[in-house]
mmCIF file of C-alpha atoms in Angstrom:
data_model
loop_
_atom_site.group_PDB
_atom_site.id
_atom_site.type_symbol
_atom_site.label_atom_id
_atom_site.label_comp_id
_atom_site.label_asym_id
_atom_site.label_seq_id
_atom_site.Cartn_x
_atom_site.Cartn_y
_atom_site.Cartn_z
ATOM 1 C CA MET A 1 116.726 125.601 171.332
ATOM 2 C CA THR A 2 119.571 124.536 173.555
ATOM 3 C CA ALA A 3 117.229 123.942 176.482
ATOM 4 C CA TRP A 4 115.096 121.671 174.320
ATOM 5 C CA THR A 5 118.195 119.746 173.110
ATOM 6 C CA THR A 6 119.488 119.449 176.666
ATOM 7 C CA THR A 7 116.138 118.065 177.836
ATOM 8 C CA ILE A 8 116.040 115.462 175.092
ATOM 9 C CA LEU A 9 119.608 114.369 175.819
ATOM 10 C CA THR A 10 118.864 114.093 179.547
ATOM 11 C CA ILE A 11 115.796 111.927 178.898
ATOM 12 C CA ALA A 12 117.736 109.701 176.458
ATOM 13 C CA GLN A 13 120.512 109.134 178.989
ATOM 14 C CA ALA A 14 118.082 108.402 181.807
ATOM 15 C CA ALA A 15 116.074 105.854 179.819
ATOM 16 C CA PRO A 16 117.114 102.270 180.549
ATOM 17 C CA GLY A 17 118.848 100.628 177.607
ATOM 18 C CA GLY A 18 117.371 97.532 176.069
ATOM 19 C CA GLN A 19 119.014 94.278 176.955
ATOM 20 C CA SER A 20 121.530 93.151 174.409
ATOM 21 C CA GLY A 21 121.003 89.745 172.884
ATOM 22 C CA GLY A 22 124.496 88.710 173.837
ATOM 23 C CA MET A 23 126.866 86.872 171.602
ATOM 24 C CA LEU A 24 124.233 84.404 170.357
ATOM 25 C CA GLY A 25 122.034 87.202 169.058
ATOM 26 C CA MET A 26 124.867 88.545 166.936
ATOM 27 C CA MET A 27 126.172 85.174 165.746
ATOM 28 C CA LEU A 28 122.847 83.508 164.916
ATOM 29 C CA PRO A 29 122.267 85.324 161.578
ATOM 30 C CA LEU A 30 125.855 84.606 160.514
ATOM 31 C CA LEU A 31 125.468 80.926 161.378
ATOM 32 C CA VAL A 32 122.216 80.725 159.417
ATOM 33 C CA ILE A 33 123.841 82.359 156.377
ATOM 34 C CA PHE A 34 126.822 79.983 156.605
ATOM 35 C CA GLY A 35 124.451 77.005 156.810
ATOM 36 C CA ILE A 36 122.609 78.166 153.701
ATOM 37 C CA PHE A 37 125.873 78.634 151.800
ATOM 38 C CA TYR A 38 127.089 75.201 152.900
ATOM 39 C CA PHE A 39 123.999 73.335 151.744
ATOM 40 C CA MET A 40 123.422 75.397 148.579
ATOM 41 C CA LEU A 41 126.996 75.818 147.294
ATOM 42 C CA ILE A 42 129.729 73.915 149.093
ATOM 43 C CA ARG A 43 128.121 70.503 149.526
ATOM 44 C CA PRO A 44 126.910 70.100 145.901
ATOM 45 C CA GLN A 45 130.362 71.132 144.635
ATOM 46 C CA GLN A 46 132.032 68.555 146.878
ATOM 47 C CA ARG A 47 129.658 65.905 145.523
ATOM 48 C CA LYS A 48 130.501 66.831 141.911
ATOM 49 C CA ASP A 49 134.233 66.748 142.680
ATOM 50 C CA LYS A 50 133.895 63.298 144.232
ATOM 51 C CA GLU A 51 131.958 61.981 141.217
ATOM 52 C CA ARG A 52 134.604 63.412 138.870
ATOM 53 C CA ARG A 53 137.460 61.822 140.862
ATOM 54 C CA VAL A 54 135.687 58.441 140.738
ATOM 55 C CA MET A 55 135.124 58.848 136.976
ATOM 56 C CA ILE A 56 138.813 59.599 136.374
ATOM 57 C CA ASP A 57 140.052 56.837 138.692
ATOM 58 C CA THR A 58 137.894 54.213 136.944
ATOM 59 C CA LEU A 59 138.993 55.059 133.392
ATOM 60 C CA LYS A 60 140.677 52.162 131.625
ATOM 61 C CA SER A 61 142.302 51.618 128.264
ATOM 62 C CA GLY A 62 139.798 51.786 125.427
ATOM 63 C CA ALA A 63 137.590 54.459 126.996
ATOM 64 C CA ARG A 64 136.627 57.409 124.769
ATOM 65 C CA VAL A 65 137.095 60.764 126.487
ATOM 66 C CA ILE A 66 136.759 64.469 125.806
ATOM 67 C CA PHE A 67 139.227 66.876 127.355
ATOM 68 C CA SER A 68 138.694 70.398 128.607
ATOM 69 C CA GLY A 69 140.387 71.746 125.478
ATOM 70 C CA GLY A 70 137.917 69.912 123.237
ATOM 71 C CA ILE A 71 140.255 67.117 122.135
ATOM 72 C CA MET A 72 138.545 63.756 121.810
ATOM 73 C CA GLY A 73 140.419 60.490 121.889
ATOM 74 C CA THR A 74 140.750 56.953 123.178
ATOM 75 C CA VAL A 75 142.729 56.072 126.292
ATOM 76 C CA THR A 76 145.557 53.704 125.380
ATOM 77 C CA ASN A 77 147.621 53.740 128.575
ATOM 78 C CA VAL A 78 146.905 54.800 132.157
ATOM 79 C CA LYS A 79 149.776 56.151 134.263
ATOM 80 C CA ASP A 80 149.887 57.579 137.785
ATOM 81 C CA GLN A 81 149.213 61.206 136.886
ATOM 82 C CA THR A 82 148.578 61.071 133.131
ATOM 83 C CA PHE A 83 146.806 59.258 130.309
ATOM 84 C CA VAL A 84 148.233 58.394 126.909
ATOM 85 C CA ILE A 85 145.521 59.199 124.398
ATOM 86 C CA LYS A 86 145.224 58.152 120.765
ATOM 87 C CA ILE A 87 143.640 61.034 118.864
ATOM 88 C CA ALA A 88 144.329 59.821 115.298
ATOM 89 C CA ASP A 89 146.161 57.034 113.501
ATOM 90 C CA ASN A 90 149.759 56.971 114.767
ATOM 91 C CA VAL A 91 149.166 60.094 116.877
ATOM 92 C CA LYS A 92 149.317 59.715 120.637
ATOM 93 C CA ILE A 93 149.516 62.440 123.249
ATOM 94 C CA GLU A 94 150.058 62.369 126.979
ATOM 95 C CA VAL A 95 147.668 64.483 129.041
ATOM 96 C CA ALA A 96 147.093 65.132 132.729
ATOM 97 C CA LYS A 97 144.264 63.221 134.357
ATOM 98 C CA GLY A 98 142.685 66.484 135.498
ATOM 99 C CA ALA A 99 142.107 67.541 131.886
ATOM 100 C CA VAL A 100 139.383 64.912 131.348
ATOM 101 C CA SER A 101 136.006 66.624 131.241
ATOM 102 C CA GLN A 102 133.722 63.867 129.965
ATOM 103 C CA VAL A 103 133.656 60.157 129.201
ATOM 104 C CA VAL A 104 131.850 59.298 125.967
ATOM 105 C CA GLU A 105 129.925 56.037 126.109
ATOM 106 C CA LYS A 106 129.614 53.883 123.035
ATOM 107 C CA GLY A 107 126.620 54.960 120.995
ATOM 108 C CA ASP A 108 126.551 58.482 122.475
ATOM 109 C CA LYS A 109 126.527 61.253 119.935
ATOM 110 C CA VAL A 110 128.680 64.242 120.750
ATOM 111 C CA GLU A 111 127.114 67.511 119.713
ATOM 112 C CA VAL A 112 129.627 70.106 118.634
ATOM 113 C CA GLU A 113 128.625 73.676 117.941
ATOM 114 C CA PRO A 114 130.206 75.069 114.777
ATOM 115 C CA ALA A 115 132.604 77.943 115.217
ATOM 116 C CA THR A 116 131.163 81.334 114.297
ATOM 117 C CA ARG A 117 132.995 84.430 113.209
#
């Protein structure tokens, strides 16, 4: 058995090795995967972020908005980093601009799912 193993090892060492693909051969699959991730995940997210920033920057007094916490109100004052929102008669709150999740256009109906227990 050892003679057979020795013969196989000798033949394996004597056989010329295949040429390696170099650095490009190893990096090409990684570059392809990165390209797929960029066009499928990163780029659409950047586009959504840009649209959201434009939406927030163009908000003016009188706009109806919904916040990430579910509060709905009307913008009464625009500051550098915050909005002053009227949520009921004589009730105004100040919220960060980043909390705006949606602008409600006039005539749009907002569908709210009832809470379940």
